[in-house]
PDB file of C-alpha atoms in Angstrom:
ATOM      1  CA  MET A  29       0.000   0.000   0.000  1.00 51.00           C
ATOM      2  CA  GLU A  30       1.351   3.433  -0.981  1.00 62.00           C
ATOM      3  CA  ARG A  31       2.082   5.498   2.096  1.00 88.00           C
ATOM      4  CA  PHE A  32      -0.169   8.555   2.283  1.00 97.00           C
ATOM      5  CA  ALA A  33       1.212  11.972   3.144  1.00 98.00           C
ATOM      6  CA  ILE A  34       0.546  13.594   6.520  1.00 98.00           C
ATOM      7  CA  LEU A  35       0.473  17.390   6.599  1.00 98.00           C
ATOM      8  CA  VAL A  36       0.338  19.595   9.696  1.00 98.00           C
ATOM      9  CA  ASP A  37       0.463  23.298  10.485  1.00 97.00           C
ATOM     10  CA  SER A  38       2.006  25.609  13.062  1.00 96.00           C
ATOM     11  CA  SER A  39      -0.805  25.072  15.563  1.00 95.00           C
ATOM     12  CA  ALA A  40       0.616  21.704  16.656  1.00 97.00           C
ATOM     13  CA  ASP A  41       3.672  23.455  18.138  1.00 97.00           C
ATOM     14  CA  LEU A  42       5.986  20.642  17.062  1.00 97.00           C
ATOM     15  CA  THR A  43       9.704  21.122  17.483  1.00 97.00           C
ATOM     16  CA  GLN A  44      11.911  20.407  14.484  1.00 97.00           C
ATOM     17  CA  GLN A  45      13.121  17.251  16.210  1.00 97.00           C
ATOM     18  CA  GLU A  46       9.547  16.006  16.706  1.00 97.00           C
ATOM     19  CA  TYR A  47       8.593  16.895  13.153  1.00 97.00           C
ATOM     20  CA  ASP A  48      11.572  14.985  11.745  1.00 97.00           C
ATOM     21  CA  ALA A  49      11.185  11.996  14.080  1.00 97.00           C
ATOM     22  CA  MET A  50       7.577  11.432  12.990  1.00 96.00           C
ATOM     23  CA  HIS A  51       8.479  11.686   9.296  1.00 96.00           C
ATOM     24  CA  ILE A  52       5.731  14.203   8.608  1.00 97.00           C
ATOM     25  CA  ASP A  53       5.594  14.975   4.905  1.00 97.00           C
ATOM     26  CA  GLY A  54       4.473  18.575   4.706  1.00 97.00           C
ATOM     27  CA  PHE A  55       4.146  21.680   6.819  1.00 97.00           C
ATOM     28  CA  ILE A  56       1.844  24.676   6.385  1.00 97.00           C
ATOM     29  CA  PRO A  57       3.356  27.680   8.190  1.00 96.00           C
ATOM     30  CA  LEU A  58       0.811  30.008   9.735  1.00 96.00           C
ATOM     31  CA  SER A  59       1.540  33.696  10.126  1.00 96.00           C
ATOM     32  CA  PHE A  60       1.640  36.157  12.996  1.00 96.00           C
ATOM     33  CA  SER A  61       2.582  39.816  13.166  1.00 96.00           C
ATOM     34  CA  ILE A  62       4.283  42.252  15.491  1.00 96.00           C
ATOM     35  CA  ASP A  63       3.559  45.924  14.901  1.00 96.00           C
ATOM     36  CA  GLY A  64       2.493  45.130  11.361  1.00 95.00           C
ATOM     37  CA  LYS A  65       5.528  43.028  10.424  1.00 96.00           C
ATOM     38  CA  GLU A  66       4.526  39.515   9.399  1.00 96.00           C
ATOM     39  CA  TYR A  67       6.394  36.358  10.357  1.00 97.00           C
ATOM     40  CA  LEU A  68       5.828  32.715   9.485  1.00 96.00           C
ATOM     41  CA  SER A  69       5.954  30.089  12.208  1.00 96.00           C
ATOM     42  CA  TYR A  70       8.074  26.985  11.442  1.00 97.00           C
ATOM     43  CA  PRO A  71       9.217  24.089  13.670  1.00 97.00           C
ATOM     44  CA  ASP A  72      12.803  25.380  13.506  1.00 97.00           C
ATOM     45  CA  GLU A  73      11.652  28.902  14.486  1.00 97.00           C
ATOM     46  CA  ARG A  74      13.687  30.342  11.630  1.00 96.00           C
ATOM     47  CA  GLU A  75      11.943  33.710  11.559  1.00 97.00           C
ATOM     48  CA  LEU A  76      11.210  34.408  15.231  1.00 96.00           C
ATOM     49  CA  THR A  77      11.257  32.203  18.311  1.00 96.00           C
ATOM     50  CA  ALA A  78       8.452  31.883  20.822  1.00 96.00           C
ATOM     51  CA  GLY A  79      10.835  33.209  23.458  1.00 96.00           C
ATOM     52  CA  GLU A  80      11.469  36.344  21.430  1.00 97.00           C
ATOM     53  CA  LEU A  81       7.742  36.907  20.994  1.00 96.00           C
ATOM     54  CA  TYR A  82       7.027  36.572  24.710  1.00 96.00           C
ATOM     55  CA  ALA A  83       9.906  38.862  25.624  1.00 96.00           C
ATOM     56  CA  THR A  84       8.450  41.449  23.256  1.00 96.00           C
ATOM     57  CA  LEU A  85       5.003  41.109  24.820  1.00 93.00           C
ATOM     58  CA  ARG A  86       6.374  41.395  28.347  1.00 92.00           C
ATOM     59  CA  ASN A  87       8.676  44.349  27.682  1.00 94.00           C
ATOM     60  CA  THR A  88       6.912  46.473  25.076  1.00 91.00           C
ATOM     61  CA  LYS A  89       3.461  47.622  24.042  1.00 89.00           C
ATOM     62  CA  ALA A  90       3.783  45.963  20.648  1.00 92.00           C
ATOM     63  CA  VAL A  91       0.582  45.129  18.788  1.00 91.00           C
ATOM     64  CA  VAL A  92       0.553  41.468  17.826  1.00 93.00           C
ATOM     65  CA  GLY A  93      -1.907  39.340  15.930  1.00 89.00           C
ATOM     66  CA  THR A  94      -2.567  36.715  13.319  1.00 89.00           C
ATOM     67  CA  SER A  95      -4.343  36.856   9.985  1.00 84.00           C
ATOM     68  CA  GLN A  96      -6.411  34.525   7.847  1.00 79.00           C
ATOM     69  CA  PRO A  97      -4.212  31.845   6.273  1.00 80.00           C
ATOM     70  CA  ASN A  98      -3.010  32.329   2.738  1.00 89.00           C
ATOM     71  CA  PRO A  99      -4.967  29.841   0.564  1.00 95.00           C
ATOM     72  CA  GLY A 100      -2.077  29.812  -1.899  1.00 96.00           C
ATOM     73  CA  ARG A 101       0.252  28.520   0.808  1.00 96.00           C
ATOM     74  CA  ILE A 102      -2.181  25.735   1.636  1.00 97.00           C
ATOM     75  CA  GLU A 103      -2.670  24.868  -2.026  1.00 98.00           C
ATOM     76  CA  ALA A 104       1.079  24.703  -2.651  1.00 97.00           C
ATOM     77  CA  ALA A 105       1.538  22.271   0.244  1.00 98.00           C
ATOM     78  CA  PHE A 106      -1.255  20.047  -1.052  1.00 98.00           C
ATOM     79  CA  ARG A 107      -0.039  20.138  -4.657  1.00 98.00           C
ATOM     80  CA  GLU A 108       3.500  19.215  -3.661  1.00 97.00           C
ATOM     81  CA  GLN A 109       2.250  15.857  -2.394  1.00 97.00           C
ATOM     82  CA  LEU A 110      -0.481  15.306  -4.985  1.00 98.00           C
ATOM     83  CA  ASP A 111       1.976  15.900  -7.832  1.00 97.00           C
ATOM     84  CA  GLN A 112       4.047  13.032  -6.421  1.00 96.00           C
ATOM     85  CA  GLY A 113       1.017  10.758  -6.755  1.00 96.00           C
ATOM     86  CA  ARG A 114       0.343  10.628  -3.040  1.00 97.00           C
ATOM     87  CA  ASP A 115      -2.909  10.853  -1.106  1.00 98.00           C
ATOM     88  CA  VAL A 116      -2.996  13.606   1.532  1.00 98.00           C
ATOM     89  CA  LEU A 117      -4.271  13.799   5.105  1.00 98.00           C
ATOM     90  CA  TYR A 118      -4.119  17.271   6.628  1.00 98.00           C
ATOM     91  CA  ILE A 119      -4.501  17.386  10.430  1.00 98.00           C
ATOM     92  CA  ALA A 120      -5.673  20.952  10.993  1.00 98.00           C
ATOM     93  CA  PHE A 121      -6.035  23.597  13.697  1.00 96.00           C
ATOM     94  CA  SER A 122      -9.462  23.949  15.335  1.00 97.00           C
ATOM     95  CA  SER A 123     -12.015  25.770  13.193  1.00 96.00           C
ATOM     96  CA  GLY A 124     -13.314  27.295  16.430  1.00 94.00           C
ATOM     97  CA  LEU A 125     -10.095  29.274  16.812  1.00 93.00           C
ATOM     98  CA  SER A 126      -8.846  29.859  13.271  1.00 93.00           C
ATOM     99  CA  GLY A 127      -9.953  30.133   9.671  1.00 94.00           C
ATOM    100  CA  THR A 128      -7.166  27.757   8.616  1.00 96.00           C
ATOM    101  CA  CYS A 129      -9.286  24.595   8.435  1.00 97.00           C
ATOM    102  CA  PRO A 130     -12.251  26.138   6.570  1.00 97.00           C
ATOM    103  CA  SER A 131      -9.826  27.625   4.031  1.00 97.00           C
ATOM    104  CA  ALA A 132      -8.106  24.271   3.631  1.00 98.00           C
ATOM    105  CA  LYS A 133     -11.428  22.529   3.016  1.00 98.00           C
ATOM    106  CA  LEU A 134     -12.261  24.983   0.233  1.00 97.00           C
ATOM    107  CA  VAL A 135      -8.850  24.447  -1.364  1.00 98.00           C
ATOM    108  CA  ALA A 136      -9.216  20.671  -1.035  1.00 98.00           C
ATOM    109  CA  GLU A 137     -12.611  20.747  -2.732  1.00 97.00           C
ATOM    110  CA  GLU A 138     -11.126  22.484  -5.779  1.00 97.00           C
ATOM    111  CA  LEU A 139      -8.096  20.216  -5.938  1.00 98.00           C
ATOM    112  CA  ARG A 140     -10.142  17.019  -5.806  1.00 97.00           C
ATOM    113  CA  GLU A 141     -11.579  17.966  -9.182  1.00 96.00           C
ATOM    114  CA  GLN A 142      -8.078  18.470 -10.594  1.00 97.00           C
ATOM    115  CA  TYR A 143      -6.684  15.241  -9.102  1.00 97.00           C
ATOM    116  CA  PRO A 144      -9.570  12.763  -9.492  1.00 95.00           C
ATOM    117  CA  GLY A 145      -7.314   9.792  -8.855  1.00 92.00           C
ATOM    118  CA  ARG A 146      -6.096  11.064  -5.494  1.00 97.00           C
ATOM    119  CA  LYS A 147      -7.616  11.225  -2.005  1.00 97.00           C
ATOM    120  CA  LEU A 148      -7.393  14.479  -0.064  1.00 98.00           C
ATOM    121  CA  PHE A 149      -8.834  14.699   3.444  1.00 98.00           C
ATOM    122  CA  VAL A 150      -8.852  17.651   5.833  1.00 98.00           C
ATOM    123  CA  VAL A 151      -9.631  16.858   9.479  1.00 98.00           C
ATOM    124  CA  ASP A 152     -10.785  19.636  11.784  1.00 98.00           C
ATOM    125  CA  THR A 153      -9.204  18.530  15.048  1.00 98.00           C
ATOM    126  CA  LEU A 154     -11.123  21.012  17.220  1.00 98.00           C
ATOM    127  CA  CYS A 155      -7.838  21.091  19.149  1.00 98.00           C
ATOM    128  CA  ALA A 156      -4.873  23.404  19.636  1.00 96.00           C
ATOM    129  CA  CYS A 157      -1.195  23.274  20.626  1.00 96.00           C
ATOM    130  CA  CYS A 158      -0.025  19.924  21.968  1.00 96.00           C
ATOM    131  CA  GLY A 159      -3.627  18.720  21.682  1.00 97.00           C
ATOM    132  CA  VAL A 160      -3.119  18.612  17.920  1.00 98.00           C
ATOM    133  CA  ALA A 161       0.249  16.904  18.391  1.00 97.00           C
ATOM    134  CA  MET A 162      -1.410  14.254  20.560  1.00 97.00           C
ATOM    135  CA  LEU A 163      -3.558  13.293  17.585  1.00 98.00           C
ATOM    136  CA  ILE A 164      -0.715  13.384  15.086  1.00 98.00           C
ATOM    137  CA  GLU A 165       1.508  10.905  16.924  1.00 96.00           C
ATOM    138  CA  PRO A 166      -0.950   7.936  16.908  1.00 97.00           C
ATOM    139  CA  VAL A 167      -1.785   8.549  13.246  1.00 98.00           C
ATOM    140  CA  VAL A 168       1.903   8.426  12.354  1.00 97.00           C
ATOM    141  CA  LYS A 169       2.160   5.072  14.147  1.00 97.00           C
ATOM    142  CA  MET A 170      -0.967   3.813  12.399  1.00 97.00           C
ATOM    143  CA  ARG A 171       0.536   4.726   9.046  1.00 97.00           C
ATOM    144  CA  GLU A 172       3.742   2.888   9.935  1.00 96.00           C
ATOM    145  CA  GLY A 173       1.565  -0.135  10.640  1.00 96.00           C
ATOM    146  CA  GLY A 174       0.098   0.032   7.133  1.00 96.00           C
ATOM    147  CA  CYS A 175      -3.328   1.536   7.781  1.00 97.00           C
ATOM    148  CA  SER A 176      -5.272   3.203   4.981  1.00 97.00           C
ATOM    149  CA  ILE A 177      -5.788   6.940   4.772  1.00 98.00           C
ATOM    150  CA  GLU A 178      -9.497   6.347   5.429  1.00 98.00           C
ATOM    151  CA  ASP A 179      -8.675   4.437   8.623  1.00 98.00           C
ATOM    152  CA  ALA A 180      -6.449   7.288   9.797  1.00 98.00           C
ATOM    153  CA  ARG A 181      -9.084   9.903   9.005  1.00 98.00           C
ATOM    154  CA  ASP A 182     -11.804   7.901  10.759  1.00 98.00           C
ATOM    155  CA  TRP A 183      -9.625   7.416  13.859  1.00 98.00           C
ATOM    156  CA  LEU A 184      -9.064  11.185  14.060  1.00 98.00           C
ATOM    157  CA  GLU A 185     -12.769  11.923  13.729  1.00 98.00           C
ATOM    158  CA  GLU A 186     -13.642   9.340  16.365  1.00 98.00           C
ATOM    159  CA  ASN A 187     -11.008  10.447  18.880  1.00 97.00           C
ATOM    160  CA  LYS A 188     -10.532  14.203  18.481  1.00 98.00           C
ATOM    161  CA  LEU A 189     -13.089  15.088  21.155  1.00 97.00           C
ATOM    162  CA  ARG A 190     -11.206  12.858  23.590  1.00 97.00           C
ATOM    163  CA  VAL A 191      -8.452  15.482  23.728  1.00 97.00           C
ATOM    164  CA  CYS A 192      -9.119  17.681  26.755  1.00 97.00           C
ATOM    165  CA  HIS A 193      -7.552  21.146  27.128  1.00 97.00           C
ATOM    166  CA  TRP A 194      -7.721  23.093  30.390  1.00 97.00           C
ATOM    167  CA  VAL A 195      -6.093  26.509  30.158  1.00 95.00           C
ATOM    168  CA  VAL A 196      -5.255  29.354  32.501  1.00 94.00           C
ATOM    169  CA  ALA A 197      -4.040  32.647  31.015  1.00 86.00           C
ATOM    170  CA  ASP A 198      -2.094  35.252  32.928  1.00 83.00           C
ATOM    171  CA  ASP A 199      -3.644  38.123  30.950  1.00 75.00           C
ATOM    172  CA  LEU A 200      -7.029  37.541  29.310  1.00 69.00           C
ATOM    173  CA  GLY A 201      -6.684  40.811  27.417  1.00 70.00           C
ATOM    174  CA  HIS A 202      -4.656  38.966  24.775  1.00 69.00           C
ATOM    175  CA  LEU A 203      -7.451  36.460  24.195  1.00 65.00           C
ATOM    176  CA  TYR A 204     -10.065  39.208  24.040  1.00 67.00           C
ATOM    177  CA  ARG A 205      -8.109  41.406  21.622  1.00 67.00           C
ATOM    178  CA  GLY A 206      -7.540  38.405  19.378  1.00 60.00           C
ATOM    179  CA  GLY A 207     -11.243  37.622  19.290  1.00 60.00           C
ATOM    180  CA  ARG A 208     -10.755  34.243  21.013  1.00 55.00           C
ATOM    181  CA  LEU A 209     -12.678  35.222  24.129  1.00 61.00           C
ATOM    182  CA  SER A 210     -15.694  37.469  24.709  1.00 64.00           C
ATOM    183  CA  ALA A 211     -15.406  40.803  26.478  1.00 67.00           C
ATOM    184  CA  ALA A 212     -17.601  39.485  29.291  1.00 64.00           C
ATOM    185  CA  SER A 213     -15.298  36.504  29.833  1.00 61.00           C
ATOM    186  CA  ALA A 214     -12.192  38.677  29.679  1.00 60.00           C
ATOM    187  CA  VAL A 215     -13.540  41.062  32.311  1.00 61.00           C
ATOM    188  CA  VAL A 216     -13.434  38.235  34.840  1.00 57.00           C
ATOM    189  CA  GLY A 217      -9.668  38.395  34.803  1.00 56.00           C
ATOM    190  CA  THR A 218      -9.531  42.024  35.849  1.00 55.00           C
ATOM    191  CA  ALA A 219     -10.352  41.259  39.489  1.00 52.00           C
ATOM    192  CA  LEU A 220      -7.226  41.040  41.627  1.00 56.00           C
ATOM    193  CA  GLY A 221      -5.949  37.491  41.929  1.00 67.00           C
ATOM    194  CA  ILE A 222      -8.809  35.945  39.980  1.00 78.00           C
ATOM    195  CA  LYS A 223      -7.841  33.481  37.245  1.00 84.00           C
ATOM    196  CA  PRO A 224     -10.479  31.981  34.954  1.00 85.00           C
ATOM    197  CA  ILE A 225      -9.951  28.355  33.986  1.00 91.00           C
ATOM    198  CA  ILE A 226     -10.813  27.879  30.321  1.00 92.00           C
ATOM    199  CA  GLU A 227     -11.719  24.784  28.348  1.00 95.00           C
ATOM    200  CA  ILE A 228     -11.739  24.120  24.619  1.00 96.00           C
ATOM    201  CA  ASN A 229     -15.302  22.922  24.115  1.00 95.00           C
ATOM    202  CA  ASN A 230     -16.828  20.485  21.630  1.00 96.00           C
ATOM    203  CA  GLU A 231     -16.936  23.229  18.998  1.00 96.00           C
ATOM    204  CA  GLY A 232     -13.228  23.868  19.408  1.00 96.00           C
ATOM    205  CA  LYS A 233     -13.822  27.244  21.064  1.00 94.00           C
ATOM    206  CA  LEU A 234     -12.504  28.710  24.304  1.00 90.00           C
ATOM    207  CA  VAL A 235     -15.029  28.958  27.136  1.00 89.00           C
ATOM    208  CA  VAL A 236     -14.564  29.988  30.762  1.00 86.00           C
ATOM    209  CA  ARG A 237     -15.648  27.163  33.056  1.00 90.00           C
ATOM    210  CA  GLU A 238     -14.679  28.437  36.507  1.00 90.00           C
ATOM    211  CA  LYS A 239     -12.673  31.011  38.452  1.00 86.00           C
ATOM    212  CA  VAL A 240      -9.959  30.485  41.045  1.00 89.00           C
ATOM    213  CA  ARG A 241      -7.899  32.789  43.240  1.00 85.00           C
ATOM    214  CA  GLY A 242      -4.155  32.371  43.736  1.00 80.00           C
ATOM    215  CA  LYS A 243      -1.492  30.209  42.110  1.00 79.00           C
ATOM    216  CA  ASN A 244      -1.959  27.186  44.358  1.00 81.00           C
ATOM    217  CA  ASN A 245      -5.637  27.082  43.486  1.00 92.00           C
ATOM    218  CA  VAL A 246      -4.715  27.322  39.800  1.00 94.00           C
ATOM    219  CA  TYR A 247      -2.737  24.093  40.079  1.00 95.00           C
ATOM    220  CA  ALA A 248      -5.567  22.349  41.922  1.00 95.00           C
ATOM    221  CA  GLY A 249      -8.173  23.823  39.576  1.00 95.00           C
ATOM    222  CA  LEU A 250      -6.409  22.459  36.505  1.00 97.00           C
ATOM    223  CA  ALA A 251      -5.413  19.111  37.997  1.00 96.00           C
ATOM    224  CA  LYS A 252      -8.865  18.205  39.305  1.00 95.00           C
ATOM    225  CA  HIS A 253     -10.064  17.718  35.749  1.00 95.00           C
ATOM    226  CA  LEU A 254      -7.818  14.684  35.482  1.00 95.00           C
ATOM    227  CA  LYS A 255     -10.743  12.821  37.014  1.00 93.00           C
ATOM    228  CA  ASP A 256     -11.954  12.574  33.415  1.00 91.00           C
ATOM    229  CA  CYS A 257      -8.604  11.280  32.120  1.00 95.00           C
ATOM    230  CA  ASP A 258      -8.756   8.000  30.174  1.00 92.00           C
ATOM    231  CA  SER A 259      -5.145   7.034  30.794  1.00 87.00           C
ATOM    232  CA  PHE A 260      -2.485   8.402  33.099  1.00 91.00           C
ATOM    233  CA  ASP A 261       0.331   6.887  31.050  1.00 92.00           C
ATOM    234  CA  THR A 262       1.097  10.240  29.403  1.00 94.00           C
ATOM    235  CA  ILE A 263      -0.280  13.714  30.033  1.00 97.00           C
ATOM    236  CA  TYR A 264       0.906  17.017  28.632  1.00 98.00           C
ATOM    237  CA  ILE A 265       1.586  20.455  30.055  1.00 98.00           C
ATOM    238  CA  THR A 266       2.158  23.283  27.612  1.00 98.00           C
ATOM    239  CA  GLN A 267       3.176  26.816  28.533  1.00 98.00           C
ATOM    240  CA  ALA A 268       4.008  30.261  27.198  1.00 97.00           C
ATOM    241  CA  ASP A 269       7.133  31.491  28.955  1.00 97.00           C
ATOM    242  CA  ALA A 270       5.842  29.894  32.160  1.00 97.00           C
ATOM    243  CA  MET A 271       8.004  26.812  32.619  1.00 97.00           C
ATOM    244  CA  ASP A 272       8.423  27.353  36.357  1.00 97.00           C
ATOM    245  CA  ASP A 273       4.639  27.281  36.780  1.00 96.00           C
ATOM    246  CA  ALA A 274       4.399  24.253  34.490  1.00 97.00           C
ATOM    247  CA  LYS A 275       6.907  22.366  36.646  1.00 97.00           C
ATOM    248  CA  LYS A 276       4.994  23.268  39.808  1.00 97.00           C
ATOM    249  CA  LEU A 277       1.793  22.005  38.197  1.00 97.00           C
ATOM    250  CA  ALA A 278       3.598  18.773  37.338  1.00 97.00           C
ATOM    251  CA  GLU A 279       4.792  18.420  40.946  1.00 97.00           C
ATOM    252  CA  TYR A 280       1.253  18.957  42.206  1.00 96.00           C
ATOM    253  CA  ILE A 281      -0.102  16.336  39.814  1.00 97.00           C
ATOM    254  CA  LYS A 282       2.554  13.792  40.779  1.00 96.00           C
ATOM    255  CA  LYS A 283       1.704  14.258  44.466  1.00 96.00           C
ATOM    256  CA  ASN A 284      -2.003  13.752  43.926  1.00 95.00           C
ATOM    257  CA  TYR A 285      -2.298  11.392  40.937  1.00 94.00           C
ATOM    258  CA  LYS A 286      -0.524   8.256  39.808  1.00 92.00           C
ATOM    259  CA  VAL A 287       0.732   9.446  36.449  1.00 94.00           C
ATOM    260  CA  GLY A 288       3.322   7.958  34.140  1.00 94.00           C
ATOM    261  CA  GLU A 289       5.053  10.446  31.874  1.00 96.00           C
ATOM    262  CA  ILE A 290       4.438  14.193  31.945  1.00 97.00           C
ATOM    263  CA  ARG A 291       5.524  15.864  28.720  1.00 97.00           C
ATOM    264  CA  PHE A 292       6.243  19.570  28.527  1.00 98.00           C
ATOM    265  CA  SER A 293       5.819  21.690  25.421  1.00 97.00           C
ATOM    266  CA  THR A 294       5.914  25.349  24.451  1.00 98.00           C
ATOM    267  CA  ILE A 295       2.987  27.316  23.061  1.00 97.00           C
ATOM    268  CA  GLY A 296       4.219  28.648  19.715  1.00 97.00           C
ATOM    269  CA  PRO A 297       3.970  32.207  18.382  1.00 96.00           C
ATOM    270  CA  VAL A 298       0.759  31.757  16.378  1.00 94.00           C
ATOM    271  CA  ILE A 299      -1.282  30.745  19.407  1.00 93.00           C
ATOM    272  CA  GLY A 300       0.931  32.690  21.795  1.00 93.00           C
ATOM    273  CA  CYS A 301      -0.068  35.971  20.138  1.00 91.00           C
ATOM    274  CA  HIS A 302      -3.562  35.392  21.515  1.00 87.00           C
ATOM    275  CA  THR A 303      -2.780  33.769  24.869  1.00 86.00           C
ATOM    276  CA  GLY A 304       0.142  35.995  25.817  1.00 90.00           C
ATOM    277  CA  PRO A 305       3.020  35.056  28.123  1.00 94.00           C
ATOM    278  CA  GLY A 306       2.270  33.277  31.369  1.00 94.00           C
ATOM    279  CA  THR A 307      -0.358  30.965  29.872  1.00 95.00           C
ATOM    280  CA  MET A 308      -0.355  27.311  30.917  1.00 97.00           C
ATOM    281  CA  ALA A 309      -2.512  24.355  29.870  1.00 97.00           C
ATOM    282  CA  LEU A 310      -3.073  20.766  30.938  1.00 98.00           C
ATOM    283  CA  VAL A 311      -3.872  18.456  28.004  1.00 98.00           C
ATOM    284  CA  TYR A 312      -4.764  14.767  28.071  1.00 97.00           C
ATOM    285  CA  PHE A 313      -6.994  12.084  26.567  1.00 97.00           C
ATOM    286  CA  GLY A 314     -10.295  11.924  28.404  1.00 96.00           C
ATOM    287  CA  LYS A 315     -13.800  13.323  28.206  1.00 92.00           C
ATOM    288  CA  ARG A 316     -14.642  16.926  27.389  1.00 91.00           C
ATOM    289  CA  SER A 317     -17.393  18.737  29.243  1.00 84.00           C
ATOM    290  CA  ALA A 318     -20.879  18.186  27.874  1.00 69.00           C
ATOM    291  CA  GLU A 319     -21.667  21.901  28.209  1.00 66.00           C
ATOM    292  CA  ASP A 320     -21.552  24.231  25.192  1.00 59.00           C
TER     293      ASP A 320
END
């Protein structure tokens, strides 16, 4: 069976080492801007590192943001694989947080007519950051085992809502200005010492679920959701220039739960523009809230 191509984008926050190790075939760089200057986000951070972005946000009043993805960039990535006679599976950023996936689906619809002998699937993960990466890794292993592209697509569709994201942001103003959180939700964070705990819901959108006061309660507030975890073999903590907090969260989890491996990752510039520095998230396979 001909091996199908797996494509990903910047939202997965893969390092270059992870990208290479999983033998991913194509990468769609998403863009972000600082004071009007656009950058593309790659695994090797060739244009600007996440650390440089967060330092800028902490030390200046720079205006940052992201823009709708360039359809031509998506099309070029698809064509590169299709022209080699390969089927394509694109594992995409949540449509609830970005226009990337809807744009990719439009491009894919046009290309299917031009490549009638090829299969081209776009999966809306309804996930972000290491949540996307958590879905990519099993699919890579499935492909190594000889599965079909349809089997891989179906597994993603069946399991994407098992990825749970619980997020706490240091400054909700970034999420509000980026349009990822409502003004009403952002106002919650203005009260002294109050930190909203946010979930990515079944529509792939950010929603405030609860409020806690103080750092210690942040750790407990995030960790308690592990009650819905399917497997404690591996859980993930991702952070935006907040590794000390991430390590303290890991220590709290280890003291209160029997976990196997805790993996740390960094929130990349594309998502980091909207979360801002100081953001931390706990991500694992489990059960998302039933609420909208």
